[in-house]
Amino acid sequence: MNDIYDVIKKPRVSEKATVLHETTGVLTLEVDVNATKVDIKKAVEKAFGKKVLSVRTANYDGKERRKRTKDAGCSPAWKKAYVRLAAGESLDLI
């Protein structure tokens, strides 16, 4: 990955992600499907200037979607990253 904005697409904002960030300091981000944990760690440290302890990732397959016609489509696959910040580090994305 060349650019940090190619790696980090957007934060995943949900009730679960907000509680997770407030209690444990873990950020939930949507990242590029081909990004590795090392790429994600470097991108977060460079973009936000915070120390990252660990990165966990989860891959999600695209779901089949139907339209009004009988043609079926598929939503794209995506990847979620759980980024744990160092003790004392905090980041307010919302």
PDB file of C-alpha atoms in Angstrom:
ATOM      1  CA  MET A   1       0.000   0.000   0.000  1.00  0.00           C
ATOM      2  CA  ASN A   2       1.423   3.325  -1.049  1.00  0.00           C
ATOM      3  CA  ASP A   3      -0.789   5.868   0.669  1.00  0.00           C
ATOM      4  CA  ILE A   4      -2.340   5.783   4.144  1.00  0.00           C
ATOM      5  CA  TYR A   5      -5.670   6.835   2.665  1.00  0.00           C
ATOM      6  CA  ASP A   6      -5.601   3.774   0.391  1.00  0.00           C
ATOM      7  CA  VAL A   7      -5.437   1.611   3.541  1.00  0.00           C
ATOM      8  CA  ILE A   8      -7.973   3.352   5.815  1.00  0.00           C
ATOM      9  CA  LYS A   9     -11.338   3.830   4.140  1.00  0.00           C
ATOM     10  CA  LYS A  10     -13.592   5.009   6.982  1.00  0.00           C
ATOM     11  CA  PRO A  11     -14.386   4.440  10.637  1.00  0.00           C
ATOM     12  CA  ARG A  12     -17.135   1.930  11.423  1.00  0.00           C
ATOM     13  CA  VAL A  13     -19.565   3.799  13.650  1.00  0.00           C
ATOM     14  CA  SER A  14     -22.036   1.697  15.595  1.00  0.00           C
ATOM     15  CA  GLU A  15     -23.174   1.324  19.166  1.00  0.00           C
ATOM     16  CA  LYS A  16     -20.916  -1.698  19.654  1.00  0.00           C
ATOM     17  CA  ALA A  17     -17.882   0.110  18.203  1.00  0.00           C
ATOM     18  CA  THR A  18     -18.497   3.187  20.365  1.00  0.00           C
ATOM     19  CA  VAL A  19     -18.763   1.159  23.579  1.00  0.00           C
ATOM     20  CA  LEU A  20     -15.662  -0.823  22.608  1.00  0.00           C
ATOM     21  CA  HIS A  21     -13.690   2.398  22.082  1.00  0.00           C
ATOM     22  CA  GLU A  22     -14.861   3.983  25.341  1.00  0.00           C
ATOM     23  CA  THR A  23     -14.141   0.934  27.503  1.00  0.00           C
ATOM     24  CA  THR A  24     -10.985  -0.535  25.966  1.00  0.00           C
ATOM     25  CA  GLY A  25      -9.603   2.119  23.619  1.00  0.00           C
ATOM     26  CA  VAL A  26     -10.079  -0.008  20.495  1.00  0.00           C
ATOM     27  CA  LEU A  27     -10.844   1.756  17.190  1.00  0.00           C
ATOM     28  CA  THR A  28     -12.994   0.040  14.585  1.00  0.00           C
ATOM     29  CA  LEU A  29     -12.086   0.933  11.005  1.00  0.00           C
ATOM     30  CA  GLU A  30     -13.035  -0.246   7.548  1.00  0.00           C
ATOM     31  CA  VAL A  31      -9.825  -0.899   5.636  1.00  0.00           C
ATOM     32  CA  ASP A  32      -8.742  -2.081   2.203  1.00  0.00           C
ATOM     33  CA  VAL A  33      -9.273  -5.794   1.583  1.00  0.00           C
ATOM     34  CA  ASN A  34      -5.612  -6.284   0.610  1.00  0.00           C
ATOM     35  CA  ALA A  35      -4.157  -4.358   3.584  1.00  0.00           C
ATOM     36  CA  THR A  36      -2.029  -6.312   6.044  1.00  0.00           C
ATOM     37  CA  LYS A  37      -1.890  -5.744   9.801  1.00  0.00           C
ATOM     38  CA  VAL A  38       1.479  -4.020   9.424  1.00  0.00           C
ATOM     39  CA  ASP A  39       0.051  -1.680   6.748  1.00  0.00           C
ATOM     40  CA  ILE A  40      -2.908  -0.832   8.990  1.00  0.00           C
ATOM     41  CA  LYS A  41      -0.679  -0.161  12.002  1.00  0.00           C
ATOM     42  CA  LYS A  42       1.629   2.162  10.033  1.00  0.00           C
ATOM     43  CA  ALA A  43      -1.310   4.000   8.452  1.00  0.00           C
ATOM     44  CA  VAL A  44      -3.045   4.652  11.795  1.00  0.00           C
ATOM     45  CA  GLU A  45       0.178   5.805  13.467  1.00  0.00           C
ATOM     46  CA  LYS A  46       0.973   8.136  10.563  1.00  0.00           C
ATOM     47  CA  ALA A  47      -2.569   9.498  10.057  1.00  0.00           C
ATOM     48  CA  PHE A  48      -3.518  10.084  13.691  1.00  0.00           C
ATOM     49  CA  GLY A  49      -0.133  10.305  15.437  1.00  0.00           C
ATOM     50  CA  LYS A  50      -1.085   7.688  18.042  1.00  0.00           C
ATOM     51  CA  LYS A  51       0.834   4.625  19.264  1.00  0.00           C
ATOM     52  CA  VAL A  52      -0.780   1.313  18.207  1.00  0.00           C
ATOM     53  CA  LEU A  53      -0.372  -1.818  20.344  1.00  0.00           C
ATOM     54  CA  SER A  54      -2.150  -4.407  18.206  1.00  0.00           C
ATOM     55  CA  VAL A  55      -4.343  -4.885  15.165  1.00  0.00           C
ATOM     56  CA  ARG A  56      -6.976  -7.574  14.630  1.00  0.00           C
ATOM     57  CA  THR A  57      -8.781  -7.985  11.323  1.00  0.00           C
ATOM     58  CA  ALA A  58     -11.965  -9.623  10.110  1.00  0.00           C
ATOM     59  CA  ASN A  59     -12.958 -10.283   6.488  1.00  0.00           C
ATOM     60  CA  TYR A  60     -16.588 -10.044   5.419  1.00  0.00           C
ATOM     61  CA  ASP A  61     -17.922 -11.564   2.206  1.00  0.00           C
ATOM     62  CA  GLY A  62     -20.318  -9.654   0.005  1.00  0.00           C
ATOM     63  CA  LYS A  63     -23.988 -10.527   0.330  1.00  0.00           C
ATOM     64  CA  GLU A  64     -26.259 -11.481  -2.535  1.00  0.00           C
ATOM     65  CA  ARG A  65     -28.703  -8.681  -3.319  1.00  0.00           C
ATOM     66  CA  ARG A  66     -31.774  -8.832  -5.504  1.00  0.00           C
ATOM     67  CA  LYS A  67     -33.289  -6.035  -7.472  1.00  0.00           C
ATOM     68  CA  ARG A  68     -36.819  -5.696  -8.811  1.00  0.00           C
ATOM     69  CA  THR A  69     -35.964  -7.861 -11.745  1.00  0.00           C
ATOM     70  CA  LYS A  70     -34.838 -11.432 -11.435  1.00  0.00           C
ATOM     71  CA  ASP A  71     -31.213 -10.384 -11.805  1.00  0.00           C
ATOM     72  CA  ALA A  72     -29.141 -10.965  -8.701  1.00  0.00           C
ATOM     73  CA  GLY A  73     -26.162  -8.862  -7.728  1.00  0.00           C
ATOM     74  CA  CYS A  74     -23.645  -8.924  -4.937  1.00  0.00           C
ATOM     75  CA  SER A  75     -22.475  -6.266  -2.513  1.00  0.00           C
ATOM     76  CA  PRO A  76     -18.688  -5.948  -2.314  1.00  0.00           C
ATOM     77  CA  ALA A  77     -16.550  -7.804   0.212  1.00  0.00           C
ATOM     78  CA  TRP A  78     -14.891  -5.648   2.880  1.00  0.00           C
ATOM     79  CA  LYS A  79     -12.445  -5.848   5.775  1.00  0.00           C
ATOM     80  CA  LYS A  80     -12.751  -4.526   9.325  1.00  0.00           C
ATOM     81  CA  ALA A  81      -9.803  -3.743  11.583  1.00  0.00           C
ATOM     82  CA  TYR A  82      -9.843  -3.493  15.373  1.00  0.00           C
ATOM     83  CA  VAL A  83      -6.937  -1.219  16.353  1.00  0.00           C
ATOM     84  CA  ARG A  84      -5.901  -1.177  20.023  1.00  0.00           C
ATOM     85  CA  LEU A  85      -4.236   2.064  21.070  1.00  0.00           C
ATOM     86  CA  ALA A  86      -1.533   2.290  23.720  1.00  0.00           C
ATOM     87  CA  ALA A  87      -2.431   3.086  27.315  1.00  0.00           C
ATOM     88  CA  GLY A  88      -3.293   6.735  27.758  1.00  0.00           C
ATOM     89  CA  GLU A  89      -3.903   7.243  24.018  1.00  0.00           C
ATOM     90  CA  SER A  90      -7.359   8.328  22.927  1.00  0.00           C
ATOM     91  CA  LEU A  91      -8.888   9.339  19.635  1.00  0.00           C
ATOM     92  CA  ASP A  92     -12.275  10.919  19.005  1.00  0.00           C
ATOM     93  CA  LEU A  93     -13.352  10.121  15.442  1.00  0.00           C
ATOM     94  CA  ILE A  94     -16.972  11.199  15.833  1.00  0.00           C
TER      95      ILE A  94
END
